[in-house]
Amino acid sequence: MTLFTTSSKRISENLKVLEQYCEDYNKLIRCVNTSVLDKNEENLTSKKHRRSLIVKC
C-alpha cells in the first residue's frame, strides 16, 4: 500500500513537471508565431516594436 501511494505521488509530481513543460512550450510557440507574424508584417510594424515583442517572450 505504501508503494502505491509513493508511486501515485511520483506520478502527480511528474504530471506537474509535464504541465509546466507544456506551458513553457506553448509560450515558446506563441513567441515564435509572434516573431513570424511580425516578419510578415515588417512593413506595418517598426523594427523597434518587433524587437520588444521578442524580448518579452
mmCIF file of C-alpha atoms in Angstrom:
data_model
loop_
_atom_site.group_PDB
_atom_site.id
_atom_site.type_symbol
_atom_site.label_atom_id
_atom_site.label_comp_id
_atom_site.label_asym_id
_atom_site.label_seq_id
_atom_site.Cartn_x
_atom_site.Cartn_y
_atom_site.Cartn_z
ATOM 1 C CA MET A 1 0.000 0.000 0.000
ATOM 2 C CA THR A 2 2.790 2.417 0.833
ATOM 3 C CA LEU A 3 4.407 1.622 -2.521
ATOM 4 C CA PHE A 4 1.202 2.531 -4.267
ATOM 5 C CA THR A 5 0.912 5.925 -2.570
ATOM 6 C CA THR A 6 4.560 6.647 -3.295
ATOM 7 C CA SER A 7 4.113 5.889 -6.985
ATOM 8 C CA SER A 8 0.935 7.965 -7.092
ATOM 9 C CA LYS A 9 2.809 10.866 -5.573
ATOM 10 C CA ARG A 10 5.584 10.443 -8.091
ATOM 11 C CA ILE A 11 3.066 10.352 -10.943
ATOM 12 C CA SER A 12 1.408 13.553 -9.789
ATOM 13 C CA GLU A 13 4.823 15.229 -9.469
ATOM 14 C CA ASN A 14 5.686 14.123 -12.991
ATOM 15 C CA LEU A 15 2.373 15.478 -14.209
ATOM 16 C CA LYS A 16 3.123 18.846 -12.643
ATOM 17 C CA VAL A 17 6.505 18.915 -14.360
ATOM 18 C CA LEU A 18 4.856 17.954 -17.630
ATOM 19 C CA GLU A 19 2.224 20.667 -17.270
ATOM 20 C CA GLN A 20 4.950 23.226 -16.605
ATOM 21 C CA TYR A 21 6.860 21.997 -19.625
ATOM 22 C CA CYS A 22 3.763 22.240 -21.806
ATOM 23 C CA GLU A 23 3.099 25.756 -20.565
ATOM 24 C CA ASP A 24 6.661 26.818 -21.360
ATOM 25 C CA TYR A 25 6.460 25.106 -24.741
ATOM 26 C CA ASN A 26 3.219 26.884 -25.571
ATOM 27 C CA LYS A 27 4.777 30.201 -24.585
ATOM 28 C CA LEU A 28 7.681 29.454 -26.882
ATOM 29 C CA ILE A 29 5.347 28.550 -29.751
ATOM 30 C CA ARG A 30 3.370 31.760 -29.209
ATOM 31 C CA CYS A 31 6.623 33.675 -29.149
ATOM 32 C CA VAL A 32 7.811 32.102 -32.403
ATOM 33 C CA ASN A 33 4.426 32.679 -34.044
ATOM 34 C CA THR A 34 4.546 36.315 -32.971
ATOM 35 C CA SER A 35 8.019 36.715 -34.417
ATOM 36 C CA VAL A 36 6.998 35.062 -37.686
ATOM 37 C CA LEU A 37 3.888 37.219 -37.920
ATOM 38 C CA ASP A 38 5.960 40.307 -37.308
ATOM 39 C CA LYS A 39 8.397 39.356 -40.032
ATOM 40 C CA ASN A 40 5.482 39.029 -42.450
ATOM 41 C CA GLU A 41 4.164 42.427 -41.407
ATOM 42 C CA GLU A 42 7.534 44.129 -41.418
ATOM 43 C CA ASN A 43 6.166 46.997 -43.490
ATOM 44 C CA LEU A 44 3.437 47.668 -40.914
ATOM 45 C CA THR A 45 5.454 47.448 -37.712
ATOM 46 C CA SER A 46 8.686 49.173 -36.817
ATOM 47 C CA LYS A 47 11.789 47.149 -36.082
ATOM 48 C CA LYS A 48 11.952 48.543 -32.562
ATOM 49 C CA HIS A 49 8.426 47.276 -31.830
ATOM 50 C CA ARG A 50 9.240 43.824 -33.157
ATOM 51 C CA ARG A 51 12.374 43.629 -31.035
ATOM 52 C CA SER A 52 10.437 44.495 -27.897
ATOM 53 C CA LEU A 53 7.912 41.743 -28.634
ATOM 54 C CA ILE A 54 10.656 39.160 -28.982
ATOM 55 C CA VAL A 55 12.338 40.286 -25.765
ATOM 56 C CA LYS A 56 9.053 39.965 -23.858
ATOM 57 C CA CYS A 57 8.890 36.266 -24.689
#
